[in-house]
């Protein structure tokens, strides 16, 4: 079951095109190499298309609803089936040599216009089934940001460019007619009304101009002097062509009466730079906008200062994950590349996954490891050189519960008695009750990962030297026991089983070694199967099984007593390696990946 944790990937000052399906049930956007299709009524239902080799920039439904055309950073267009789960590729073209910025179809779903950046041209218009040209998209001296085609005959095509101009074409075959020079800065978006009577342009100068849909003559502008105080990134018409919404860098979305050229409603979406509005979609009765943060806002006409719902989640790749029960319900906590920690309620029979996040200021850089301690806190270490302790029940970051490290921490582990072990670059730090109590330098090996025995008596540290170094925890100190356990290569992750009976280590020679703690850390078993180095490991609550995930995009579930008895989850995150694993219960495993998604699997032995 894939959770829908994917949000649109946003860039400051770059408009985001959201596609809507002609039946009005779904909407479309892109994140990394993926196209995400979400149900507008129930956005937890999602489908993810992962077949592009490069970053996907825009996706649009054909008016028939049967196909989607998606374009990527290399200029490639893929046209694929929406009706089957497999999303069979129908056609593939490379109409321009640079990043695709927008796509438009004719109303009969037979012709496609593609615009963006390129060496020899900034746009093309062609037959969907042969790729043969049906005109020329010319008239601009810089990249084209936006294109649209009138959905009625006679067809008209219009484009908007960074050269501050818009262009108007008649066809097919489409021929350049004239340039529209009304804007003073980049023109970000151009859209025909559904009935074809008008089209509008929106620009970085905060202006929206209205033109006649058949002749291309200017007939007015919205909002007098300016439509918005900041640049405008997107517009979307109402289904009846009488109104439209506009999304702006001034952190508002406005709803316009086009005939009266006045704003009916102004939606205020916050005061932070991440509240800039970069995309919008009017679909049936739903008004959607996308913030720079990647949040998707469902706007409420009756309460313009508070969206009906806001979908939150990750937009950056997920580095680590843990599961913790709060009042009996399991929650999944995942930490990402940009320091964001996301909370997801696990999927059980009676609920769907709902997203949330902590309030306040958290980590400012990649969260490298995330665990939970006995005090119901999330313990995280980050590339911002801190350990943080965050109360799960309060759901807010604490300014005081931060422990500053001298060096960047790579791993954190916790045990009974308020102990945490941080393995930093060149240093091991023992933390007790959120205070540093002991540091070890000059280790003589490169420490990669640490694991505290659940009883708090032993600290195991895995090194790049292919050894597990054991230290005893004595009061507030670590004492080197002079004992090192050999594995086959540099250690990538390591963990004790929850009952403390076993220690498992994975190494970059693709071998997993499990040691029997009570028997003086003798080797219990070795496990083989990964094709590329395993990077993450998690023990099942039953202490009999553990899961490993690797750069080979595979997840295995192993049985401690029998290396031959293994379960394989192939293709767990297509084209992305697994970055984190955690168990909800003995039969439910959660995986996360650099594709920013969280998935939950049922494991039956």
Coordinates of C-alpha atoms in Angstrom, one line a residue:
X1 CA 0.0 0.0 0.0
X2 CA 1.7 3.3 -1.0
X3 CA 1.0 6.1 1.3
X4 CA 0.4 9.3 -0.3
X5 CA 3.2 11.2 1.1
X6 CA 4.3 12.8 -2.2
X7 CA 3.8 16.5 -2.5
X8 CA 4.6 18.6 -5.5
X9 CA 8.3 19.4 -5.7
X10 CA 8.6 23.2 -5.7
X11 CA 11.2 25.8 -6.6
X12 CA 11.1 29.4 -5.6
X13 CA 10.0 31.7 -8.4
X14 CA 9.1 28.8 -10.7
X15 CA 5.4 28.3 -11.6
X16 CA 3.9 24.9 -11.0
X17 CA 1.4 23.5 -13.5
X18 CA -1.4 21.4 -11.9
X19 CA -3.3 19.3 -14.4
X20 CA -7.0 18.4 -14.0
X21 CA -8.8 15.4 -15.5
X22 CA -11.7 16.2 -17.9
X23 CA -14.2 14.2 -15.7
X24 CA -13.2 16.3 -12.7
X25 CA -12.2 13.4 -10.4
X26 CA -8.4 13.7 -10.3
X27 CA -5.6 16.2 -10.4
X28 CA -2.0 15.8 -11.5
X29 CA 1.4 17.2 -10.6
X30 CA 5.0 16.2 -10.6
X31 CA 7.7 15.4 -8.0
X32 CA 11.2 14.3 -9.0
X33 CA 10.9 11.7 -11.7
X34 CA 7.3 10.9 -10.8
X35 CA 3.9 12.0 -12.0
X36 CA 1.4 11.9 -9.2
X37 CA -2.4 11.4 -9.8
X38 CA -4.6 12.2 -6.8
X39 CA -8.3 11.8 -6.3
X40 CA -9.6 15.3 -5.6
X41 CA -12.3 14.2 -3.1
X42 CA -10.1 11.8 -1.3
X43 CA -6.5 12.8 -1.9
X44 CA -5.1 9.9 0.1
X45 CA -5.9 7.8 -3.0
X46 CA -3.0 8.2 -5.3
X47 CA -1.4 6.6 -8.3
X48 CA 2.3 7.3 -9.1
X49 CA 3.8 7.1 -12.6
X50 CA 7.6 6.5 -12.5
X51 CA 8.7 5.8 -16.0
X52 CA 10.6 9.1 -16.8
X53 CA 14.4 8.9 -16.7
X54 CA 14.7 12.6 -15.9
X55 CA 12.9 15.0 -13.7
X56 CA 9.3 15.4 -14.8
X57 CA 8.1 19.0 -15.1
X58 CA 4.5 18.9 -16.3
X59 CA 1.7 16.5 -17.0
X60 CA -1.6 17.1 -18.7
X61 CA -4.7 14.9 -19.4
X62 CA -5.9 14.6 -23.0
X63 CA -9.5 16.0 -23.2
X64 CA -10.7 12.4 -23.9
X65 CA -9.4 11.5 -20.4
X66 CA -7.8 8.3 -21.7
X67 CA -4.2 9.5 -21.9
X68 CA -1.8 11.7 -20.1
X69 CA 1.1 13.5 -21.7
X70 CA 4.1 14.2 -19.4
X71 CA 7.2 16.1 -20.2
X72 CA 10.6 16.1 -18.5
X73 CA 13.8 18.2 -18.1
X74 CA 15.4 16.6 -21.2
X75 CA 12.6 17.6 -23.6
X76 CA 11.1 14.2 -23.7
X77 CA 7.3 13.7 -23.9
X78 CA 5.7 10.4 -22.9
X79 CA 2.0 9.8 -23.7
X80 CA 0.6 7.0 -21.6
X81 CA -2.6 5.2 -20.8
X82 CA -4.7 6.3 -17.8
X83 CA -7.2 3.5 -17.9
X84 CA -5.0 0.6 -16.8
X85 CA -2.8 0.3 -13.7
X86 CA 0.2 -0.5 -15.9
X87 CA 0.0 2.9 -17.6
X88 CA 1.2 1.5 -20.9
X89 CA 3.4 3.8 -23.0
X90 CA 1.6 4.8 -26.2
X91 CA 4.0 7.2 -27.8
X92 CA 7.3 8.9 -26.9
X93 CA 8.7 12.1 -28.6
X94 CA 11.5 14.6 -28.0
X95 CA 10.0 17.8 -29.6
X96 CA 12.4 20.2 -27.9
X97 CA 16.0 19.8 -26.6
X98 CA 15.5 21.3 -23.1
X99 CA 13.2 21.4 -20.2
X100 CA 9.5 21.1 -21.0
X101 CA 7.5 23.9 -19.2
X102 CA 3.9 23.3 -20.5
X103 CA 1.8 21.1 -22.6
X104 CA -1.6 21.6 -24.3
X105 CA -3.9 19.3 -26.3
X106 CA -6.5 20.2 -28.9
X107 CA -10.1 19.3 -27.9
X108 CA -10.2 16.2 -30.1
X109 CA -7.1 14.8 -28.3
X110 CA -5.3 14.6 -31.6
X111 CA -2.7 17.4 -31.5
X112 CA -0.3 18.4 -28.8
X113 CA 1.7 21.7 -28.3
X114 CA 4.8 21.5 -26.1
X115 CA 6.9 24.5 -25.0
X116 CA 9.9 25.2 -22.8
X117 CA 13.6 25.6 -23.3
X118 CA 15.7 24.4 -26.2
X119 CA 18.7 25.1 -28.3
X120 CA 17.0 25.4 -31.7
X121 CA 13.4 26.2 -30.8
X122 CA 11.3 26.8 -27.7
X123 CA 8.2 24.9 -28.8
X124 CA 6.5 22.5 -31.2
X125 CA 3.0 21.4 -32.2
X126 CA 2.4 17.9 -33.6
X127 CA 0.0 15.0 -34.2
X128 CA -0.2 12.8 -31.1
X129 CA 0.0 9.5 -33.0
X130 CA 2.8 10.2 -35.5
X131 CA 4.8 13.2 -34.1
X132 CA 4.5 15.0 -37.5
X133 CA 4.4 18.7 -37.2
X134 CA 1.2 20.7 -37.5
X135 CA 2.7 24.2 -37.5
X136 CA 5.4 26.2 -36.0
X137 CA 5.7 27.7 -32.5
X138 CA 7.9 30.8 -33.3
X139 CA 8.0 34.5 -32.3
X140 CA 9.9 34.3 -29.0
X141 CA 13.5 35.1 -28.2
X142 CA 13.6 33.3 -24.8
X143 CA 12.2 30.2 -23.3
X144 CA 8.4 29.8 -23.4
X145 CA 6.7 29.2 -20.0
X146 CA 3.2 28.5 -21.0
X147 CA 1.0 27.4 -23.9
X148 CA -2.7 26.9 -24.4
X149 CA -5.1 25.9 -27.2
X150 CA -8.6 27.2 -27.6
X151 CA -11.0 24.2 -27.0
X152 CA -13.4 25.2 -29.8
X153 CA -13.1 25.7 -33.5
X154 CA -11.6 27.8 -35.0
X155 CA -8.5 26.7 -33.1
X156 CA -6.2 29.3 -31.7
X157 CA -2.9 28.7 -29.9
X158 CA -1.2 31.2 -27.6
X159 CA 2.2 31.2 -25.8
X160 CA 3.8 33.2 -23.0
X161 CA 7.5 33.7 -22.6
X162 CA 10.4 35.0 -20.5
X163 CA 10.9 37.6 -23.3
X164 CA 8.0 39.5 -21.7
X165 CA 5.8 38.8 -24.7
X166 CA 2.9 36.5 -25.5
X167 CA 2.2 35.2 -29.1
X168 CA -1.0 34.4 -30.9
X169 CA -1.4 31.7 -33.6
X170 CA -4.1 30.5 -36.0
X171 CA -4.4 27.1 -37.4
X172 CA -4.0 24.2 -37.9
X173 CA -1.4 24.2 -39.3
X174 CA -0.6 26.8 -36.7
X175 CA 1.0 30.0 -38.0
X176 CA 2.3 32.9 -36.0
X177 CA -0.1 35.9 -36.3
X178 CA 1.2 38.6 -33.8
X179 CA 3.0 39.5 -30.6
X180 CA 1.2 40.8 -27.5
X181 CA 3.5 43.2 -25.7
X182 CA 1.5 44.3 -22.7
X183 CA 3.6 42.9 -19.8
X184 CA 6.7 44.5 -18.4
X185 CA 8.3 41.3 -17.1
X186 CA 8.3 37.5 -17.7
X187 CA 4.9 36.2 -18.7
X188 CA 4.3 33.0 -16.6
X189 CA 0.9 31.7 -17.7
X190 CA -1.6 31.9 -20.6
X191 CA -5.0 30.2 -20.5
X192 CA -8.1 30.2 -22.7
X193 CA -11.5 30.1 -21.0
X194 CA -13.3 26.8 -21.4
X195 CA -15.9 28.4 -23.8
X196 CA -13.1 29.8 -25.9
X197 CA -14.4 33.4 -25.8
X198 CA -11.4 34.8 -23.9
X199 CA -7.8 34.1 -22.9
X200 CA -5.7 35.7 -20.2
X201 CA -2.0 36.2 -19.6
X202 CA -0.4 36.5 -16.1
X203 CA 3.0 37.9 -15.4
X204 CA 5.9 38.5 -13.0
X205 CA 4.8 42.2 -13.1
X206 CA 1.6 41.3 -11.1
X207 CA -0.7 42.0 -14.0
X208 CA -3.4 39.9 -15.7
X209 CA -4.6 40.9 -19.2
X210 CA -7.7 39.7 -21.0
X211 CA -7.9 39.1 -24.7
X212 CA -10.6 38.1 -27.2
X213 CA -10.3 34.3 -27.8
X214 CA -10.9 34.4 -31.5
X215 CA -9.1 37.6 -32.7
X216 CA -6.5 38.0 -30.0
X217 CA -7.4 41.6 -29.3
X218 CA -6.8 43.0 -25.8
X219 CA -10.1 43.7 -24.1
X220 CA -9.1 44.6 -20.6
X221 CA -7.1 43.8 -17.5
X222 CA -8.0 42.5 -14.0
X223 CA -7.9 44.6 -10.8
X224 CA -7.1 48.0 -12.3
X225 CA -3.4 49.0 -12.0
X226 CA -2.3 45.6 -10.8
X227 CA -4.0 42.2 -10.1
X228 CA -1.5 41.3 -7.3
X229 CA 1.3 42.9 -5.3
X230 CA 3.7 40.2 -6.3
X231 CA 4.4 38.1 -9.4
X232 CA 1.6 35.9 -10.7
X233 CA 2.5 32.3 -11.4
X234 CA -0.7 30.6 -12.5
X235 CA -4.4 31.2 -13.4
X236 CA -7.2 28.7 -13.7
X237 CA -10.7 29.4 -15.2
X238 CA -14.0 28.4 -13.6
X239 CA -15.9 25.7 -15.6
X240 CA -18.5 28.3 -16.7
X241 CA -15.9 30.7 -18.0
X242 CA -17.2 33.6 -15.9
X243 CA -14.5 33.6 -13.2
X244 CA -10.9 32.6 -12.6
X245 CA -8.4 32.2 -9.8
X246 CA -4.8 33.5 -9.8
X247 CA -1.9 32.4 -7.6
X248 CA 0.8 34.9 -6.6
X249 CA 4.1 35.4 -4.9
X250 CA 2.3 37.9 -2.6
X251 CA 1.1 34.7 -0.8
X252 CA -2.5 35.1 -1.9
X253 CA -4.9 33.5 -4.4
X254 CA -7.6 35.8 -5.8
X255 CA -10.9 34.9 -7.3
X256 CA -12.0 37.2 -10.1
X257 CA -15.2 38.1 -11.8
X258 CA -13.8 38.4 -15.3
X259 CA -16.7 40.4 -16.7
X260 CA -16.5 43.0 -13.9
X261 CA -12.7 42.7 -13.9
X262 CA -12.7 42.8 -10.0
X263 CA -11.6 40.4 -7.3
X264 CA -14.6 38.8 -5.5
X265 CA -12.4 37.0 -2.9
X266 CA -8.8 37.2 -1.7
X267 CA -7.5 34.0 0.0
X268 CA -4.6 34.8 2.4
X269 CA -2.3 31.8 2.7
X270 CA 0.2 33.0 5.3
X271 CA 3.1 35.3 5.8
X272 CA 6.1 33.1 5.4
X273 CA 8.2 33.0 2.1
X274 CA 7.1 29.3 1.8
X275 CA 3.5 30.5 1.6
X276 CA 4.0 32.0 -1.9
X277 CA 1.4 30.5 -4.2
X278 CA 3.0 29.0 -7.3
X279 CA 0.1 27.0 -8.9
X280 CA -3.7 26.7 -8.9
X281 CA -6.5 24.6 -10.3
X282 CA -10.3 25.1 -10.5
X283 CA -11.9 21.7 -10.9
X284 CA -15.7 21.4 -10.5
X285 CA -16.4 23.0 -7.1
X286 CA -12.8 22.6 -5.9
X287 CA -10.3 25.4 -5.8
X288 CA -6.8 24.2 -5.2
X289 CA -3.5 26.1 -4.8
X290 CA 0.1 25.0 -4.2
X291 CA 2.4 26.8 -1.9
X292 CA 6.2 27.0 -2.2
X293 CA 6.3 24.6 0.7
X294 CA 4.7 22.0 -1.5
X295 CA 1.5 22.1 0.6
X296 CA -1.7 21.7 -1.4
X297 CA -4.5 24.0 -0.2
X298 CA -8.2 23.4 -0.8
X299 CA -9.6 26.9 -0.7
X300 CA -12.8 27.9 1.0
X301 CA -14.9 30.7 -0.6
X302 CA -16.7 31.2 2.7
X303 CA -13.6 31.4 4.8
X304 CA -10.8 32.9 2.7
X305 CA -8.2 32.9 5.5
X306 CA -8.5 29.2 6.3
X307 CA -8.3 26.5 3.7
X308 CA -10.9 23.6 4.0
X309 CA -7.9 21.3 4.1
X310 CA -4.2 21.4 3.5
X311 CA -2.3 18.3 2.4
X312 CA 1.1 18.2 3.9
X313 CA 3.9 15.6 3.5
X314 CA 7.4 15.3 2.1
X315 CA 8.6 16.9 -1.1
X316 CA 12.3 16.0 -0.5
X317 CA 13.7 12.6 -0.4
X318 CA 13.2 10.7 2.9
X319 CA 16.3 9.6 4.7
X320 CA 15.0 7.7 7.7
X321 CA 11.9 6.4 9.5
X322 CA 10.6 5.1 12.8
X323 CA 7.2 3.9 14.1
X324 CA 5.9 4.6 17.6
X325 CA 2.5 3.9 19.2
X326 CA 0.7 6.9 20.8
X327 CA -2.4 6.0 22.8
X328 CA -2.3 2.6 21.2
X329 CA -2.3 3.9 17.7
X330 CA 0.8 3.4 15.5
X331 CA 2.3 6.5 13.9
X332 CA 5.0 6.6 11.3
X333 CA 7.6 9.4 11.7
X334 CA 9.8 10.0 8.7
X335 CA 12.7 12.5 8.4
X336 CA 13.8 14.1 5.2
X337 CA 16.5 15.7 3.3
X338 CA 15.5 19.2 4.2
X339 CA 15.1 18.7 8.0
X340 CA 11.4 18.2 7.9
X341 CA 9.8 15.4 10.1
X342 CA 6.5 14.1 9.0
X343 CA 3.9 12.3 11.0
X344 CA 1.6 9.7 9.4
X345 CA -1.0 7.7 11.2
X346 CA -0.5 4.1 10.1
X347 CA -3.1 2.4 8.0
X348 CA -5.3 0.1 10.1
X349 CA -8.8 -1.3 9.3
X350 CA -10.6 1.8 10.6
X351 CA -8.5 4.6 9.2
X352 CA -6.6 5.9 6.2
X353 CA -3.2 7.5 6.5
X354 CA -3.4 11.1 7.6
X355 CA -0.5 13.5 7.4
X356 CA 0.7 15.9 10.0
X357 CA 3.9 17.6 11.1
X358 CA 5.4 19.2 14.1
X359 CA 4.9 22.8 14.8
X360 CA 7.7 25.2 15.6
X361 CA 11.3 25.2 14.3
X362 CA 13.0 21.9 13.8
X363 CA 16.2 20.7 12.1
X364 CA 17.6 23.0 9.4
X365 CA 19.3 20.2 7.4
X366 CA 19.0 16.6 6.5
X367 CA 17.6 14.3 9.3
X368 CA 20.0 11.3 9.2
X369 CA 18.5 9.1 11.8
X370 CA 15.3 8.9 13.8
X371 CA 14.4 6.7 16.8
X372 CA 12.0 6.9 19.8
X373 CA 12.9 6.7 23.5
X374 CA 11.1 5.4 26.6
X375 CA 10.0 9.0 27.4
X376 CA 7.7 9.1 24.3
X377 CA 10.1 11.3 22.5
X378 CA 11.4 11.3 19.0
X379 CA 15.2 11.4 19.0
X380 CA 16.7 12.7 15.8
X381 CA 20.2 13.5 14.6
X382 CA 20.8 15.9 11.7
X383 CA 23.5 17.3 9.4
X384 CA 22.8 20.6 11.3
X385 CA 25.1 19.1 14.0
X386 CA 22.4 18.6 16.6
X387 CA 20.5 15.9 18.4
X388 CA 16.8 16.8 19.0
X389 CA 14.3 15.4 21.5
X390 CA 10.8 16.1 20.4
X391 CA 7.7 15.2 22.5
X392 CA 5.4 12.9 20.4
X393 CA 2.3 13.9 22.3
X394 CA 2.9 17.7 22.1
X395 CA 3.6 17.5 18.4
X396 CA 5.9 20.5 18.6
X397 CA 9.7 21.0 18.4
X398 CA 11.2 22.2 21.6
X399 CA 13.8 25.0 21.5
X400 CA 15.5 23.7 24.7
X401 CA 15.7 19.9 24.0
X402 CA 18.5 20.3 21.5
X403 CA 22.0 18.9 22.1
X404 CA 24.7 20.6 20.0
X405 CA 27.5 18.3 18.7
X406 CA 31.1 19.3 18.0
X407 CA 31.0 17.3 14.8
X408 CA 28.3 16.1 12.4
X409 CA 26.3 13.2 13.8
X410 CA 25.7 10.2 11.5
X411 CA 23.7 8.0 13.8
X412 CA 21.8 8.0 17.1
X413 CA 20.6 5.1 19.3
X414 CA 18.7 5.1 22.6
X415 CA 18.4 2.8 25.6
X416 CA 16.8 2.6 29.0
X417 CA 17.8 5.1 31.7
X418 CA 17.7 8.2 29.4
X419 CA 20.7 7.2 27.4
X420 CA 21.5 8.2 23.9
X421 CA 24.6 7.3 21.8
X422 CA 25.6 9.7 19.0
X423 CA 28.1 8.5 16.5
X424 CA 29.6 11.7 14.9
X425 CA 32.4 12.1 12.3
X426 CA 35.5 11.2 14.3
X427 CA 33.8 11.1 17.7
X428 CA 31.4 9.1 19.9
X429 CA 29.2 10.9 22.3
X430 CA 27.2 9.5 25.2
X431 CA 24.2 11.6 26.2
X432 CA 22.2 11.1 29.4
X433 CA 19.0 12.9 30.1
X434 CA 19.7 15.3 27.2
X435 CA 23.1 16.3 28.4
X436 CA 26.4 15.3 26.9
X437 CA 28.2 13.2 29.6
X438 CA 31.1 11.6 27.8
X439 CA 32.9 11.9 24.5
X440 CA 35.5 9.6 22.9
X441 CA 37.9 11.0 20.3
X442 CA 41.0 9.5 18.5
X443 CA 39.1 6.3 17.9
X444 CA 41.7 4.8 15.6
X445 CA 38.9 3.8 13.1
X446 CA 36.1 5.6 11.3
X447 CA 32.9 5.1 13.3
X448 CA 29.8 4.8 11.0
X449 CA 26.9 3.7 13.2
X450 CA 26.2 3.0 16.8
X451 CA 23.7 0.8 18.7
X452 CA 23.0 0.8 22.4
X453 CA 22.0 -2.5 24.0
X454 CA 18.3 -2.1 25.1
X455 CA 19.5 -2.7 28.7
X456 CA 21.9 0.3 28.4
X457 CA 24.9 -1.8 29.4
X458 CA 26.8 -2.0 26.1
X459 CA 27.5 0.4 23.2
X460 CA 28.3 -1.2 19.9
X461 CA 30.0 1.0 17.3
X462 CA 30.3 -0.2 13.7
X463 CA 33.3 1.0 11.7
X464 CA 34.5 1.5 8.2
X465 CA 37.2 -0.9 9.3
X466 CA 34.7 -3.8 9.0
X467 CA 34.6 -4.3 12.8
X468 CA 32.0 -3.8 15.5
X469 CA 33.7 -2.2 18.5
X470 CA 32.2 -2.9 21.9
X471 CA 32.2 -0.5 24.8
X472 CA 30.7 -1.0 28.2
X473 CA 28.5 1.8 29.6
X474 CA 29.8 2.4 33.2
X475 CA 27.9 5.2 34.9
X476 CA 28.5 8.2 32.7
X477 CA 31.4 6.8 30.8
X478 CA 32.2 4.4 27.9
X479 CA 35.0 1.9 28.5
X480 CA 36.6 0.2 25.5
X481 CA 36.3 -3.5 26.2
X482 CA 39.1 -4.2 23.7
X483 CA 36.7 -6.5 21.9
X484 CA 36.0 -6.1 18.2
X485 CA 33.7 -8.4 16.2
X486 CA 34.7 -9.0 12.6
X487 CA 32.3 -8.6 9.7
X488 CA 33.0 -8.8 5.9
X489 CA 33.3 -5.1 5.1
X490 CA 32.6 -1.5 6.2
X491 CA 29.4 -1.4 8.3
X492 CA 26.4 0.5 6.9
X493 CA 23.9 -0.1 9.6
X494 CA 23.5 -2.1 12.8
X495 CA 20.8 -2.8 15.5
X496 CA 20.1 -4.9 18.5
X497 CA 16.9 -7.0 18.6
X498 CA 14.3 -5.4 20.9
X499 CA 14.9 -8.1 23.6
X500 CA 18.7 -7.6 23.4
X501 CA 19.4 -11.2 22.4
X502 CA 21.0 -10.5 19.0
X503 CA 23.0 -7.8 17.3
X504 CA 22.7 -7.6 13.5
X505 CA 25.2 -5.7 11.3
X506 CA 25.1 -5.1 7.5
X507 CA 28.2 -4.3 5.5
X508 CA 29.0 -2.9 2.1
X509 CA 30.2 -6.4 0.9
X510 CA 26.5 -7.3 0.9
X511 CA 26.7 -9.6 3.9
X512 CA 24.5 -9.5 7.0
X513 CA 25.9 -10.9 10.2
X514 CA 23.9 -11.7 13.4
X515 CA 25.7 -12.1 16.7
X516 CA 24.4 -14.0 19.7
X517 CA 24.8 -11.5 22.6
X518 CA 24.5 -14.0 25.5
X519 CA 27.1 -16.3 23.9
X520 CA 29.8 -13.7 24.0
X521 CA 28.7 -12.3 20.7
X522 CA 29.5 -15.5 18.7
X523 CA 28.2 -15.5 15.1
X524 CA 24.7 -16.9 15.0
X525 CA 24.3 -16.8 11.2
X526 CA 25.4 -15.0 8.1
X527 CA 22.8 -13.9 5.4
X528 CA 23.3 -13.4 1.7
X529 CA 21.0 -12.1 -1.0
X530 CA 21.4 -8.3 -1.7
X531 CA 22.8 -7.5 -5.1
X532 CA 24.1 -4.1 -4.0
X533 CA 25.1 -2.8 -0.6
X534 CA 22.4 -2.9 2.1
X535 CA 22.0 0.4 3.8
X536 CA 19.2 0.0 6.4
X537 CA 18.1 -2.7 8.9
X538 CA 15.2 -3.0 11.3
X539 CA 14.2 -5.8 13.8
X540 CA 10.7 -7.1 13.9
X541 CA 9.0 -6.8 17.3
X542 CA 9.0 -10.7 17.4
X543 CA 12.8 -10.7 17.7
X544 CA 12.9 -13.6 15.3
X545 CA 12.9 -11.7 12.0
X546 CA 14.5 -8.5 10.7
X547 CA 14.3 -6.6 7.5
X548 CA 17.1 -5.1 5.4
X549 CA 16.9 -2.6 2.5
X550 CA 19.6 -1.9 -0.1
X551 CA 20.8 0.1 -3.0
X552 CA 19.5 -2.7 -5.2
X553 CA 16.0 -1.5 -4.5
X554 CA 15.2 -4.7 -2.7
X555 CA 13.9 -5.4 0.8
X556 CA 14.4 -8.7 2.4
X557 CA 12.8 -10.1 5.6
X558 CA 15.1 -12.7 7.2
X559 CA 14.6 -15.4 9.8
X560 CA 17.4 -15.3 12.5
X561 CA 17.5 -19.1 12.9
X562 CA 17.4 -20.0 9.2
X563 CA 19.3 -17.9 6.6
X564 CA 17.6 -19.8 3.7
X565 CA 14.1 -18.8 4.8
X566 CA 13.9 -15.3 3.4
X567 CA 11.1 -13.1 2.0
X568 CA 11.9 -10.7 -0.8
X569 CA 9.9 -7.6 -1.6
X570 CA 11.1 -6.8 -5.1
X571 CA 10.8 -3.3 -6.7
X572 CA 9.6 -1.9 -3.3
X573 CA 10.2 1.6 -4.5
X574 CA 10.7 1.6 -8.3
X575 CA 14.0 3.1 -9.4
X576 CA 14.8 4.4 -6.0
X577 CA 16.7 2.6 -3.2
X578 CA 15.2 2.1 0.2
X579 CA 16.3 4.6 2.8
X580 CA 14.5 3.5 5.9
X581 CA 12.6 0.6 7.4
X582 CA 10.4 0.3 10.5
X583 CA 7.9 -2.3 11.9
X584 CA 4.4 -1.4 13.0
X585 CA 3.9 -4.9 14.4
X586 CA 5.3 -8.4 13.7
X587 CA 3.4 -8.5 10.3
X588 CA 3.5 -5.0 9.1
X589 CA 6.6 -3.3 7.7
X590 CA 7.0 0.3 6.6
X591 CA 9.5 1.3 3.9
X592 CA 10.7 4.8 2.8
X593 CA 12.7 5.9 -0.1
X594 CA 14.5 8.7 -1.8
X595 CA 11.4 9.0 -4.0
X596 CA 9.7 10.7 -1.1
X597 CA 7.1 8.0 -0.6
X598 CA 6.2 5.9 2.4
X599 CA 4.8 2.4 1.9
X600 CA 3.3 -0.2 4.2
X601 CA 3.6 -3.9 3.6
X602 CA 1.9 -6.9 5.2
X603 CA 4.4 -9.7 5.8
X604 CA 3.1 -13.3 6.2
X605 CA 5.5 -16.1 6.9

